[in-house]
Tab-separated table of N, CA and C in Angstrom:
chain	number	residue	atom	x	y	z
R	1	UNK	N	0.848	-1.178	0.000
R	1	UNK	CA	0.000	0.000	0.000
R	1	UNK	C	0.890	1.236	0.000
R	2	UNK	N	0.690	2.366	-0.858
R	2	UNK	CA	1.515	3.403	-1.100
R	2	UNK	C	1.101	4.659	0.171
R	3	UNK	N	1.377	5.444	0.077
R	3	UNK	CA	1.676	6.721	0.594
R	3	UNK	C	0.174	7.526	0.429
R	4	UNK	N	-0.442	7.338	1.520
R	4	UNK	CA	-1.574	8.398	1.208
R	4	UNK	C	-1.216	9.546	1.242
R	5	UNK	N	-2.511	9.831	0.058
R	5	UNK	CA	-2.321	11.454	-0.744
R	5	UNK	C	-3.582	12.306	-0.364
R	6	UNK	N	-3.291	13.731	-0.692
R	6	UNK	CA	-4.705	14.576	-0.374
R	6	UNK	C	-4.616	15.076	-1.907
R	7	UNK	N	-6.205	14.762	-2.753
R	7	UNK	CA	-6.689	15.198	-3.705
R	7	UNK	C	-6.508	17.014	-3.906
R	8	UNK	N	-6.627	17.679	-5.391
R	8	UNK	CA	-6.865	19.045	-5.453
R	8	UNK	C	-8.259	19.326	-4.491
R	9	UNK	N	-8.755	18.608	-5.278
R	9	UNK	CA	-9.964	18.994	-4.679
R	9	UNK	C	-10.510	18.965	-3.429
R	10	UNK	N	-9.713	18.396	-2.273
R	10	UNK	CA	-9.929	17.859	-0.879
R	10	UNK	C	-9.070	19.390	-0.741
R	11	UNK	N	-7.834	19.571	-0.748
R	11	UNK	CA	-7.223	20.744	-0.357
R	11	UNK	C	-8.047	22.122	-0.364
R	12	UNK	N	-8.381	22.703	-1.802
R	12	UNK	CA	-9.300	23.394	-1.898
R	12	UNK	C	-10.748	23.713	-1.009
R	13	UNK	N	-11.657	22.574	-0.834
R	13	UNK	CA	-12.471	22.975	0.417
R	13	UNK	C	-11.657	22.781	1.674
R	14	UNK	N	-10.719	22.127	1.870
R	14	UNK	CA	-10.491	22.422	3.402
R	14	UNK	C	-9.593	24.096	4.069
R	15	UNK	N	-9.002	24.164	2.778
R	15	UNK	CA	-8.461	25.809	2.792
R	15	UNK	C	-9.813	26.675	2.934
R	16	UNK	N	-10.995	26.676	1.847
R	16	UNK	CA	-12.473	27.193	2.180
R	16	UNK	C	-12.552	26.973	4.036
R	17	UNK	N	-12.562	25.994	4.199
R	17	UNK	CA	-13.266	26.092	5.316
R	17	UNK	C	-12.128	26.838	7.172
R	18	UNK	N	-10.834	25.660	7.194
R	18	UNK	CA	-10.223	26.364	7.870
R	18	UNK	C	-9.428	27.032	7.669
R	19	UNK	N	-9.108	28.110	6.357
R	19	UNK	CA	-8.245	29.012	5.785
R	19	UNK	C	-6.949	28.358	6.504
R	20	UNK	N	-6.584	27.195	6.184
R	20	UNK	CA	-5.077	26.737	6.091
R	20	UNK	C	-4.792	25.977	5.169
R	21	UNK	N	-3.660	25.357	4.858
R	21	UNK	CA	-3.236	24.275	4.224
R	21	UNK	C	-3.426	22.875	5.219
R	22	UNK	N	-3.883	21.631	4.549
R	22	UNK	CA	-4.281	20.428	5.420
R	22	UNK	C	-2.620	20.273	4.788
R	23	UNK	N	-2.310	19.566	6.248
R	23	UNK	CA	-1.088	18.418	6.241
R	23	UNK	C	-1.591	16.922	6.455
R	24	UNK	N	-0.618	16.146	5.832
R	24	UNK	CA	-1.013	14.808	5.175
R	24	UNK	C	-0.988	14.074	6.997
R	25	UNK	N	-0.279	14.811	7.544
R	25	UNK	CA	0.033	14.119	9.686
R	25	UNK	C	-1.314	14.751	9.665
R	26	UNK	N	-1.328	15.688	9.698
R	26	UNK	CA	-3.111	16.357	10.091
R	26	UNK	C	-4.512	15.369	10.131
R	27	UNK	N	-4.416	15.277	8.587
R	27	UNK	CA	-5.379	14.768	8.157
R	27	UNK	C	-5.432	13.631	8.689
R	28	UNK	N	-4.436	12.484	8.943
R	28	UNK	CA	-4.371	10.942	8.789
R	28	UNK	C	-4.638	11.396	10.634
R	29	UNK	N	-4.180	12.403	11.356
R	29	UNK	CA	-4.853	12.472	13.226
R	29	UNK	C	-6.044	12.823	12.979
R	30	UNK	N	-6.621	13.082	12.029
R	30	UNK	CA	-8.181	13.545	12.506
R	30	UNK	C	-8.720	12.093	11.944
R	31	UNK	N	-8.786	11.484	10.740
R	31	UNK	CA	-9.091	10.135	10.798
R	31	UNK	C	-9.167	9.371	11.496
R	32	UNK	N	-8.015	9.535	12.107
R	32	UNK	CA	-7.742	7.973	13.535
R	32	UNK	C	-8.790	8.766	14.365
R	33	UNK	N	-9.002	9.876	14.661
R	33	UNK	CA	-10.366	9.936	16.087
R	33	UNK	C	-11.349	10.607	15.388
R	34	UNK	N	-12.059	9.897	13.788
R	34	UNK	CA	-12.869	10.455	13.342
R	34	UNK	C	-13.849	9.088	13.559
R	35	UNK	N	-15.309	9.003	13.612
R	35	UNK	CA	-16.048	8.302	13.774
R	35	UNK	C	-16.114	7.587	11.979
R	36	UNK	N	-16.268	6.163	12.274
R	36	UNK	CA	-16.431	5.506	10.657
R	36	UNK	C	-17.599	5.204	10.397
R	37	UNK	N	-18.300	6.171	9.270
R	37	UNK	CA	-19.338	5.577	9.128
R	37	UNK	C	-19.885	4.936	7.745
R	38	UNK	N	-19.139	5.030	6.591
R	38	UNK	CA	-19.114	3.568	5.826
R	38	UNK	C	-18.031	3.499	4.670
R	39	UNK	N	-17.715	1.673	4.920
R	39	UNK	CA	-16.745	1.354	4.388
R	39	UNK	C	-16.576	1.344	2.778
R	40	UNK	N	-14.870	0.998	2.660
R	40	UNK	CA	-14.507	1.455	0.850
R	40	UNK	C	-15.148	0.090	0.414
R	41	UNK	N	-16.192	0.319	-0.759
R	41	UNK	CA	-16.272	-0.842	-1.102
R	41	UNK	C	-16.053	-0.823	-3.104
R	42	UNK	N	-15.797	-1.746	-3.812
R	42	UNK	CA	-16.050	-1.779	-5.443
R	42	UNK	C	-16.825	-2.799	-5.531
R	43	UNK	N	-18.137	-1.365	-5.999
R	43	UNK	CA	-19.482	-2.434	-6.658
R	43	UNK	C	-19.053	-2.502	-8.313
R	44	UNK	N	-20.085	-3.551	-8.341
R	44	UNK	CA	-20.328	-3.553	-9.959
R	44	UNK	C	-22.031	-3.486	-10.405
R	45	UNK	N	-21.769	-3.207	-11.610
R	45	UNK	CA	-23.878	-2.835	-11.802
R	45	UNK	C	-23.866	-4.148	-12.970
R	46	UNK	N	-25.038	-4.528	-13.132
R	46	UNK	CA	-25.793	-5.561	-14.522
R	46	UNK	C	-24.829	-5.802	-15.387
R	47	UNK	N	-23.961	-4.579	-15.741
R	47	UNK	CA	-23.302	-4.703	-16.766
R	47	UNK	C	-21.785	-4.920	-16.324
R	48	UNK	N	-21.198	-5.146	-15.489
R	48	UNK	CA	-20.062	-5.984	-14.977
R	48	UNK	C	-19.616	-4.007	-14.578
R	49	UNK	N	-19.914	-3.043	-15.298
R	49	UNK	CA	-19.435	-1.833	-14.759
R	49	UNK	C	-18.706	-1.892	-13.399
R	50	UNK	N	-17.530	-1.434	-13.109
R	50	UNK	CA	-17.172	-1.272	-11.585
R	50	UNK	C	-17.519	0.398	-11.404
R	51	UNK	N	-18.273	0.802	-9.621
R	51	UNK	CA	-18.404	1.703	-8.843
R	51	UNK	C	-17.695	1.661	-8.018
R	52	UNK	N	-17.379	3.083	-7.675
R	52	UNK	CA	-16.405	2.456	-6.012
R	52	UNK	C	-17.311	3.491	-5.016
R	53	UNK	N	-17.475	2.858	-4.158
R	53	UNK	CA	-18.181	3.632	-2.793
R	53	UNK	C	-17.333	3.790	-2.074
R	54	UNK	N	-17.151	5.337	-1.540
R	54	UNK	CA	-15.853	5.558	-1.280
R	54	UNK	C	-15.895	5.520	0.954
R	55	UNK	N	-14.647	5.454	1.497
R	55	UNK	CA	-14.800	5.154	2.942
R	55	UNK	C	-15.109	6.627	3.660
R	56	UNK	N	-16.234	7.081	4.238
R	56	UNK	CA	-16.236	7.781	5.076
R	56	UNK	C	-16.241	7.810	6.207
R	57	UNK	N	-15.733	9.072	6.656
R	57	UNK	CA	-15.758	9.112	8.246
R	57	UNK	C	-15.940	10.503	8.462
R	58	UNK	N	-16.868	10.956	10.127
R	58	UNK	CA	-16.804	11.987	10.562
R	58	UNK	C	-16.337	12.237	11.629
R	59	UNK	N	-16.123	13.451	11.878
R	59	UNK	CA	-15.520	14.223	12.969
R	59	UNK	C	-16.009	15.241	13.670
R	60	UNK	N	-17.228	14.857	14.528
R	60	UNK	CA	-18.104	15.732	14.979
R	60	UNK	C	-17.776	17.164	15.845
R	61	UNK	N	-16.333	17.024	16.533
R	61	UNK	CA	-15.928	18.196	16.690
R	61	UNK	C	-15.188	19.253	16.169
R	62	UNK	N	-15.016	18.750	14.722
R	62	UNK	CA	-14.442	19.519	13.796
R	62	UNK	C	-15.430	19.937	12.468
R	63	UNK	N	-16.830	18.913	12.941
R	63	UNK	CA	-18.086	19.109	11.655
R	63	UNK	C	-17.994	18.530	10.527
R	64	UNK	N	-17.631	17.382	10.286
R	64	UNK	CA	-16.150	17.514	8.910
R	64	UNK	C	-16.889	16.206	9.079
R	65	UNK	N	-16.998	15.822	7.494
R	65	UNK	CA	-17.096	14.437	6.496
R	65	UNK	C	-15.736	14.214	6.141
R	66	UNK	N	-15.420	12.964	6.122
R	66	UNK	CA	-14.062	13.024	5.245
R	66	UNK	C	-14.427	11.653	4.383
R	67	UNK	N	-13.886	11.979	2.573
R	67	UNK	CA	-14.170	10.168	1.585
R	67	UNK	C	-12.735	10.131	1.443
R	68	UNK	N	-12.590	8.783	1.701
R	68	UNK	CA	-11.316	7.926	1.007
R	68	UNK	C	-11.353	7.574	0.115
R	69	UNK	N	-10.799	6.811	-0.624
R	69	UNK	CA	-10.267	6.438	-1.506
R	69	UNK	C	-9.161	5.535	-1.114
R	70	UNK	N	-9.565	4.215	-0.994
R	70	UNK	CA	-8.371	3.541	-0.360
R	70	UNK	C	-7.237	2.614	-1.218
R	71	UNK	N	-8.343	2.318	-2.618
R	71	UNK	CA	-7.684	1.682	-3.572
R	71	UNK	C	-6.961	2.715	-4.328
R	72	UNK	N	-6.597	3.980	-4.071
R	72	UNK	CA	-5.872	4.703	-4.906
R	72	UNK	C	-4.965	5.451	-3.356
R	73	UNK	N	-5.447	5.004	-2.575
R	73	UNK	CA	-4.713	6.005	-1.609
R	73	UNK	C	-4.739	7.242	-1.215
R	74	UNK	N	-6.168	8.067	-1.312
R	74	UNK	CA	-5.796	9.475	-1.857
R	74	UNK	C	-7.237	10.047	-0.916
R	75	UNK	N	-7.213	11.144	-0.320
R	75	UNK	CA	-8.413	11.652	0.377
R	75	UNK	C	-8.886	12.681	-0.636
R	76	UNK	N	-10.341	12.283	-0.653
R	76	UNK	CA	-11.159	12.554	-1.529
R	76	UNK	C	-11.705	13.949	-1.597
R	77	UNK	N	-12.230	14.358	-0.378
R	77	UNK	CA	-13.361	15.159	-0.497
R	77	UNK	C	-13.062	15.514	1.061
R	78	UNK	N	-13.544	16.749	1.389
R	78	UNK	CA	-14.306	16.923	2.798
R	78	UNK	C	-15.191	17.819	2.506
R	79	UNK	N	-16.661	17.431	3.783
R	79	UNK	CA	-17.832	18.042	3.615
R	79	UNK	C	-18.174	18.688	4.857
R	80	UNK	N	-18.774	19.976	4.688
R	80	UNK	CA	-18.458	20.697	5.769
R	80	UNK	C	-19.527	21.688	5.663
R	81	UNK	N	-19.948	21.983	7.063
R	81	UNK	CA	-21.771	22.716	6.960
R	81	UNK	C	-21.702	23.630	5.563
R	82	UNK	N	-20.706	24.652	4.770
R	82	UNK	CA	-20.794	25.691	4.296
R	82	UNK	C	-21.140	24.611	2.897
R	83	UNK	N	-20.359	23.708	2.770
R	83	UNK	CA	-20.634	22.775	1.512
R	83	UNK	C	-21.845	21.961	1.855
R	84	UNK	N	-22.277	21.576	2.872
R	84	UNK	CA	-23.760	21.186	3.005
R	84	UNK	C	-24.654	21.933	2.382
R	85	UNK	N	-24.338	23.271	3.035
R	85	UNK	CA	-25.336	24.567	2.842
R	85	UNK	C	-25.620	24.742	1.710
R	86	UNK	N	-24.548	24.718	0.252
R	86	UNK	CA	-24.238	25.285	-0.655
R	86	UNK	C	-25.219	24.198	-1.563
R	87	UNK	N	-24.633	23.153	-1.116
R	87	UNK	CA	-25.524	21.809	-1.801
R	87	UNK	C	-26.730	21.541	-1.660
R	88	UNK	N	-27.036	22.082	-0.671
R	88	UNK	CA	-28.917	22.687	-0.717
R	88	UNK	C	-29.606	23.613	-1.072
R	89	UNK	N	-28.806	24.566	-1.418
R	89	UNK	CA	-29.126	25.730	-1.698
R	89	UNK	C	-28.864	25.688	-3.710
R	90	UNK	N	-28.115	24.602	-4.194
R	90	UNK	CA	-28.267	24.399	-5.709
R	90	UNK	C	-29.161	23.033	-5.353
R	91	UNK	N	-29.577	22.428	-4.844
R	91	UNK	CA	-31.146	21.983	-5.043
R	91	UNK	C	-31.708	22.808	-5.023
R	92	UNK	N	-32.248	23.619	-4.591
R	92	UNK	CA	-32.904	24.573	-4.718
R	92	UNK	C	-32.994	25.507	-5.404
R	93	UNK	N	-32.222	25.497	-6.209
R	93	UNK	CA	-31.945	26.174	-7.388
R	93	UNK	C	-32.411	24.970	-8.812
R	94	UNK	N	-32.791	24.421	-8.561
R	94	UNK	CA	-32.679	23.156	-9.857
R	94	UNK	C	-33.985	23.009	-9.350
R	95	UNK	N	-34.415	23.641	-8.466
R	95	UNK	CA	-36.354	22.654	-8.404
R	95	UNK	C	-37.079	24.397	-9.073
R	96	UNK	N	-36.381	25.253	-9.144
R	96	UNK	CA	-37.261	26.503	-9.196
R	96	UNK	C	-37.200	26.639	-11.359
């Protein structure tokens, strides 16, 4: 297993949210005391297609979703009330 990585796109909202740069020690301490709430799995659909459902976990005193990516090694995403917010607020924009 290689060297976990933090995605562009994981960096980017977490600078949004705590105006810093995430460090790769950072990130991998908030994981270890982040609550797991579901595992990496690779589905496949009818058509042999592979999905990957990626591993999350939260961190209720930091507010914070975090997706893995475990078969590539690489942190995915973090979700965070302002990106909650935002993501309801373009539903809501798509029903009007």
């Amino acid at each position: 297993m290689g060297e976990l990585r933090l995605s562009d796109h994981f960096i980017e909202r977490w600078r949004e949210y705590f105006k810093e740069s995430p460090s790769i020690y950072h990130v991998l301490q908030i994981l270890k005391r982040s609550k797991w709430i579901q595992g990496y799995r690779r589905l496949f659909d009818e058509q042999g297609n592979p999905h990957i459902q990626l591993a999350t976990y939260w961190h209720p005193e930091r507010k914070v979703v975090i997706k893995v990516d475990w078969l590539e090694n690489k942190v995915v995403t973090v979700i965070t009330p302002q990106s909650r917010k935002r993501g309801a607020e373009n539903q809501e924009h798509r029903r009007e």
